[in-house]
PDB file of C-alpha atoms in Angstrom:
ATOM      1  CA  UNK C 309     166.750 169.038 -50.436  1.00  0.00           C
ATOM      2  CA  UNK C 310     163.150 170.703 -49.564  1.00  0.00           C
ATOM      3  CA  UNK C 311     162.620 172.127 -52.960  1.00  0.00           C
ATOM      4  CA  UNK C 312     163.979 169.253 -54.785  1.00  0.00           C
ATOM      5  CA  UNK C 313     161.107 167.441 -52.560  1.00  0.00           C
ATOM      6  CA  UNK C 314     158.924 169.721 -53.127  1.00  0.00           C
ATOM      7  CA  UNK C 315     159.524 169.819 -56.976  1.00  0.00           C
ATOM      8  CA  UNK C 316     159.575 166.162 -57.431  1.00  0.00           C
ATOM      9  CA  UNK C 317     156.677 165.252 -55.671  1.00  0.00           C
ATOM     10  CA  UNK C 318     154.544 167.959 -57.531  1.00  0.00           C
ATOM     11  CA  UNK C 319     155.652 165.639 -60.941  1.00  0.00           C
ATOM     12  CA  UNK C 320     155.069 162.524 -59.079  1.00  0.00           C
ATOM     13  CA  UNK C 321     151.775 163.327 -57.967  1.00  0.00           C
ATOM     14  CA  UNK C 322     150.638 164.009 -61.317  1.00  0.00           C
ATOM     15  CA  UNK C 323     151.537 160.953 -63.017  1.00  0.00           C
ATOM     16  CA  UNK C 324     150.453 159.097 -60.051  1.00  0.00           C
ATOM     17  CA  UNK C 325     147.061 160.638 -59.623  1.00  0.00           C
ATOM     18  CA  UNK C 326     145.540 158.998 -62.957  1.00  0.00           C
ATOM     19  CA  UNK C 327     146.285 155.764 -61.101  1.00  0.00           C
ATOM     20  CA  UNK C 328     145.568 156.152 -58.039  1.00  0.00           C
ATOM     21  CA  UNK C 329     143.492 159.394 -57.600  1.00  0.00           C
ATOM     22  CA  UNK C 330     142.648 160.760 -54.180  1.00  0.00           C
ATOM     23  CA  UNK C 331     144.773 157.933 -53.185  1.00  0.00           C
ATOM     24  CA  UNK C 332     147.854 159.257 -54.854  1.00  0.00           C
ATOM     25  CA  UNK C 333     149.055 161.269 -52.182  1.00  0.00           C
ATOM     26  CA  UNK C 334     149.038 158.905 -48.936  1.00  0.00           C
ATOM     27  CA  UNK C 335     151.063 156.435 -51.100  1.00  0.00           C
ATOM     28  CA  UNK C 336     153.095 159.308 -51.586  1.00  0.00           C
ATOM     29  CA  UNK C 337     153.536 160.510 -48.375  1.00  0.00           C
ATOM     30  CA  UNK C 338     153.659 156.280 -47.173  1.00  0.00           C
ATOM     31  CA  UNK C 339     156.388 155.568 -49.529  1.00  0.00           C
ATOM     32  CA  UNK C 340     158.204 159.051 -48.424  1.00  0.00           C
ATOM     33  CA  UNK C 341     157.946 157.935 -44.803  1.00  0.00           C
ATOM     34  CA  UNK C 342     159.896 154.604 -45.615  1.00  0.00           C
ATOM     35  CA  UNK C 343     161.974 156.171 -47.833  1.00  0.00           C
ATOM     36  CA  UNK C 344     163.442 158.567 -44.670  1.00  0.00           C
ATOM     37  CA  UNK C 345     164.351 155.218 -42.513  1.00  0.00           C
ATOM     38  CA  UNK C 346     167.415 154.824 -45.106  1.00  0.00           C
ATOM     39  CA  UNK C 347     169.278 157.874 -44.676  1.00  0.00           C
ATOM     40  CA  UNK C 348     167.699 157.671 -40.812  1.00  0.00           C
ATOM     41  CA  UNK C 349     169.726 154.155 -40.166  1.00  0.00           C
ATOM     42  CA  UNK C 350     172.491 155.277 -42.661  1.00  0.00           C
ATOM     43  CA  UNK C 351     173.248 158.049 -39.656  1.00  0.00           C
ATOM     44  CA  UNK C 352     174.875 155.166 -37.056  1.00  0.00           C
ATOM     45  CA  UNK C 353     177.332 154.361 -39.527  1.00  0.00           C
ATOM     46  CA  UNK C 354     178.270 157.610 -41.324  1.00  0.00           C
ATOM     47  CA  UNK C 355     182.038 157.931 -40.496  1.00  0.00           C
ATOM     48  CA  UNK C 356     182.417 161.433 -41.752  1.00  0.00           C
ATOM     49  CA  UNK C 357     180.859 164.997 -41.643  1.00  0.00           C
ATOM     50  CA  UNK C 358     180.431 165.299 -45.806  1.00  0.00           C
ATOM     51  CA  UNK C 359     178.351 161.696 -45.405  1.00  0.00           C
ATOM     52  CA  UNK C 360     176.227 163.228 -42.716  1.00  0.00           C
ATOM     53  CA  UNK C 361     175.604 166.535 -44.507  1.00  0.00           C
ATOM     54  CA  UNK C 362     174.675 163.841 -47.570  1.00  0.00           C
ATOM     55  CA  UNK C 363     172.234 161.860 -45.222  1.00  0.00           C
ATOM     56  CA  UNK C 364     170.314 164.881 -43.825  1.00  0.00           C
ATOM     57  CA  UNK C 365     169.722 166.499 -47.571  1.00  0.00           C
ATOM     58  CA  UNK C 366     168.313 163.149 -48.180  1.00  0.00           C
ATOM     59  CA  UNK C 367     166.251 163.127 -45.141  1.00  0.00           C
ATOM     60  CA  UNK C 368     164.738 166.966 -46.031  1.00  0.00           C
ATOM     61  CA  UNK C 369     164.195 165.247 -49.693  1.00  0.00           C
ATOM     62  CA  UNK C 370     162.016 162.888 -48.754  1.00  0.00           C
ATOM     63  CA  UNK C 371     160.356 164.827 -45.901  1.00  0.00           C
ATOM     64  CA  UNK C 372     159.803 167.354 -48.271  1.00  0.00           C
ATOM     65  CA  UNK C 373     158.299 165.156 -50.697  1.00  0.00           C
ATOM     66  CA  UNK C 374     155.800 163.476 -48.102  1.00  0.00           C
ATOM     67  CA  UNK C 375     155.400 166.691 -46.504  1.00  0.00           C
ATOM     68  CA  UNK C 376     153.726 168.398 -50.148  1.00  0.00           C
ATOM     69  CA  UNK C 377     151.300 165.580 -49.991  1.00  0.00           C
ATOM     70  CA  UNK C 378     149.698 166.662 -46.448  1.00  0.00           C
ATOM     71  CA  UNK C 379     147.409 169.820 -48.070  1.00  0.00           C
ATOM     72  CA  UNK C 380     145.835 167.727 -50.490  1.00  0.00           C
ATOM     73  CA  UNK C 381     145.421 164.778 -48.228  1.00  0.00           C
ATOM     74  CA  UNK C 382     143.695 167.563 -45.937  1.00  0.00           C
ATOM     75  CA  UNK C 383     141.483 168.970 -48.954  1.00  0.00           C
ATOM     76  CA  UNK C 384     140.714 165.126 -49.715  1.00  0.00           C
ATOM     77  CA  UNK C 385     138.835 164.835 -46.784  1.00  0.00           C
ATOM     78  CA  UNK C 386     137.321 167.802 -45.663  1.00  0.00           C
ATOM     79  CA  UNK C 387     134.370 170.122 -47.229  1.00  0.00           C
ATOM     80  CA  UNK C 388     135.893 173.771 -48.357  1.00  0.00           C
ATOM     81  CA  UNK C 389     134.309 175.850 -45.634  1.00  0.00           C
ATOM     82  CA  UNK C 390     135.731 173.697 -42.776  1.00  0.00           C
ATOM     83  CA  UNK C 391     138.795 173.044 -44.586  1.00  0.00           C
ATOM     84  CA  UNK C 392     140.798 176.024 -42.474  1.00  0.00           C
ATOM     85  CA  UNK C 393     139.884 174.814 -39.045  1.00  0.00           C
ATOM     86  CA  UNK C 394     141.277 171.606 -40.171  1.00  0.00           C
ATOM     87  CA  UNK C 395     144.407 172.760 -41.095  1.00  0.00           C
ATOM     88  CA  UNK C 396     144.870 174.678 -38.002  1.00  0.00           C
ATOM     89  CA  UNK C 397     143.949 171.420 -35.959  1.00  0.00           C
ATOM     90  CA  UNK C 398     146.063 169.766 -37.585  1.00  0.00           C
ATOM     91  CA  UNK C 399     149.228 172.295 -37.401  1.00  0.00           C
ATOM     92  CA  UNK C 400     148.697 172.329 -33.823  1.00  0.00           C
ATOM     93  CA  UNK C 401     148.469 168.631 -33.448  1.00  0.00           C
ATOM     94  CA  UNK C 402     151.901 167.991 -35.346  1.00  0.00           C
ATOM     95  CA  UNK C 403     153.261 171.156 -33.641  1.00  0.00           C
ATOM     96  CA  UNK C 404     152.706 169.036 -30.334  1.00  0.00           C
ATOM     97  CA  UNK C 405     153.329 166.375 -31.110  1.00  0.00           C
ATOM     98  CA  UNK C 406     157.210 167.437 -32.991  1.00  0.00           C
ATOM     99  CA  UNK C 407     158.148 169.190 -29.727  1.00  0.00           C
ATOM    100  CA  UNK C 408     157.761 165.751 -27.730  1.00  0.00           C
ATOM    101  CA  UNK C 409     160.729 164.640 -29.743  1.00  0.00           C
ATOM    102  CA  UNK C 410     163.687 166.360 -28.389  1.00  0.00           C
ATOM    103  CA  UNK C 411     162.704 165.976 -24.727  1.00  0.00           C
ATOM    104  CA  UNK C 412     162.440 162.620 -25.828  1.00  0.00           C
ATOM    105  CA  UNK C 413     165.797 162.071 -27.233  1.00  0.00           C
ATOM    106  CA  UNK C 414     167.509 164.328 -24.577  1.00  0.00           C
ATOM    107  CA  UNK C 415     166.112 162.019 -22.201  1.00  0.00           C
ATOM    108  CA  UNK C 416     167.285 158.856 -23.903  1.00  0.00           C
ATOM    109  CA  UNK C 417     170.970 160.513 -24.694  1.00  0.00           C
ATOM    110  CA  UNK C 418     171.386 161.456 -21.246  1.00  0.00           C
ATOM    111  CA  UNK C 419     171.044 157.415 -19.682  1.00  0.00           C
ATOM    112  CA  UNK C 420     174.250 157.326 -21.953  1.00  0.00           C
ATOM    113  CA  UNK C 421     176.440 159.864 -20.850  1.00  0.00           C
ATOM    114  CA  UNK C 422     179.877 158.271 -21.379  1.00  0.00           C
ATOM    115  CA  UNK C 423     178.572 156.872 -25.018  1.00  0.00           C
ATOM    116  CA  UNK C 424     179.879 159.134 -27.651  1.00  0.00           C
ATOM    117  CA  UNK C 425     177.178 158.309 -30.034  1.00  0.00           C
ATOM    118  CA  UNK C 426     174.347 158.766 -27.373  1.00  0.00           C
ATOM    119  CA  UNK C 427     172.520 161.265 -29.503  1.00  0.00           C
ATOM    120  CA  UNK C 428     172.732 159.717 -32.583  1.00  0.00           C
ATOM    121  CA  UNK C 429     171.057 156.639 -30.969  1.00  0.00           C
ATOM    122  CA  UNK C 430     168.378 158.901 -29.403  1.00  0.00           C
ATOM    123  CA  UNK C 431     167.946 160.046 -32.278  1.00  0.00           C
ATOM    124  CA  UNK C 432     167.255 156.585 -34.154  1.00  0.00           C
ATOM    125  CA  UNK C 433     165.320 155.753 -31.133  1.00  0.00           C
ATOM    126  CA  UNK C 434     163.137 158.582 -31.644  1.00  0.00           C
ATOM    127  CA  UNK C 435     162.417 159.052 -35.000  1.00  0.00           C
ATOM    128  CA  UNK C 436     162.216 155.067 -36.093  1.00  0.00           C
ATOM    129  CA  UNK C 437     159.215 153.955 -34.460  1.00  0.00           C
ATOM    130  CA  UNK C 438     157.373 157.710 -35.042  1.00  0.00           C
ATOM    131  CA  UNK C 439     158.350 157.254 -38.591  1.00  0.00           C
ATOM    132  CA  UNK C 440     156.638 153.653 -38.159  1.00  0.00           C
ATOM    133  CA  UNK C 441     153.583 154.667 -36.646  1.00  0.00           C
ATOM    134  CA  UNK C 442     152.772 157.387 -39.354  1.00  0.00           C
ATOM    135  CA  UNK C 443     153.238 155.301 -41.979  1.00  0.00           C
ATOM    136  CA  UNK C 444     150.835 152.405 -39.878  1.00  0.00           C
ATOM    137  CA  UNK C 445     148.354 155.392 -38.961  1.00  0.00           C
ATOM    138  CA  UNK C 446     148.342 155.982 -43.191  1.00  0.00           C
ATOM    139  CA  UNK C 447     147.735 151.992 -43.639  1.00  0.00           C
ATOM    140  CA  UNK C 448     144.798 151.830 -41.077  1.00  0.00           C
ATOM    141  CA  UNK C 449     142.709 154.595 -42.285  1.00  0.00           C
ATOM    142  CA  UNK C 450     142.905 154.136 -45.322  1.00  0.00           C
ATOM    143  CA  UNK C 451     139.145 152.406 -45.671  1.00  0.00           C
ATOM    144  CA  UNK C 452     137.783 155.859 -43.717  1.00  0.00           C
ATOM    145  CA  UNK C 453     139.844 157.630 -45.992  1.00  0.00           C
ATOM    146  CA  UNK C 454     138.265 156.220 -49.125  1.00  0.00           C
ATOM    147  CA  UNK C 455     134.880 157.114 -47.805  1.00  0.00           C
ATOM    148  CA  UNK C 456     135.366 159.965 -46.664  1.00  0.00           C
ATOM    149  CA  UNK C 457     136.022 161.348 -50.196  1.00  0.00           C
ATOM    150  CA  UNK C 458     133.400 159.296 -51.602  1.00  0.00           C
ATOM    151  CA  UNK C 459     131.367 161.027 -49.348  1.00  0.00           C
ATOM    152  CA  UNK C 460     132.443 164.493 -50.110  1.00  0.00           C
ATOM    153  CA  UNK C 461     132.452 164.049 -53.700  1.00  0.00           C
ATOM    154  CA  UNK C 462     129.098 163.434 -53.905  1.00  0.00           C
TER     155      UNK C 462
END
């Protein structure tokens, strides 16, 4: 799954950055994001390990894909000798921000205790709306975004 992602989104990004240019890779990492609610949702209703296994290479797939798109969004929008401090503020940020998740869905799960599926719900409950608010995050900035690199390209 990751180096399928990984792979595919290097050949995506190049067709789609004579469109789009330093736009290219939000929409890429956007239409990743809404991509993973499929195989997210798909989860409540998988009936069988080998569907589940299918679900979460699809999941890596597409997180992969959006996931190759974060170093040039970062190099979009910030000036080469600043561009390290931004990754590592930005590491740390996500790195926070990812280990809010389990305590999150442990805590949902455990209101559930007699449901079988608990976790899987927790899960959805989790990961939906995060998944949501990256991809609205994306939409909203996008103006700053533009001139940002207008600004930097100068």
């Amino acid at each position: 799954g990751a180096l399928s992602g990984i792979g595919s989104a290097f050949l995506v990004h190049r067709k789609l950055n004579d469109a789009f240019g330093s736009l290219a890779p939000r929409i890429m990492f956007t239409g990743a994001m809404v991509a993973l609610l499929v195989p997210t949702l798909m989860h409540l209703a998988a009936s069988n390990p080998t569907t589940v296994f299918l679900l979460v290479g699809t999941q890596i797939f597409f997180a992969s894909f959006g996931s190759a798109m974060f170093t040039t969004m970062i190099q979009d929008i910030s000036p080469a000798k600043l561009r390290g401090q931004l990754f590592g503020i930005s590491i740390l940020i996500m790195t926070l921000l990812s280990s809010i998740s389990p305590l999150a869905v442990g805590l949902i799960s455990d209101k559930f205790p007699s449901n079988p599926n608990a976790l899987l719900w927790a899960i959805t409950i989790v990961v939906v709306p995060s998944i949501l608010a990256a991809v609205a995050s994306m939409w909203q900035s996008t103006s700053s975004f533009k001139s940002t690199v207008t600004v930097l390209s100068v």
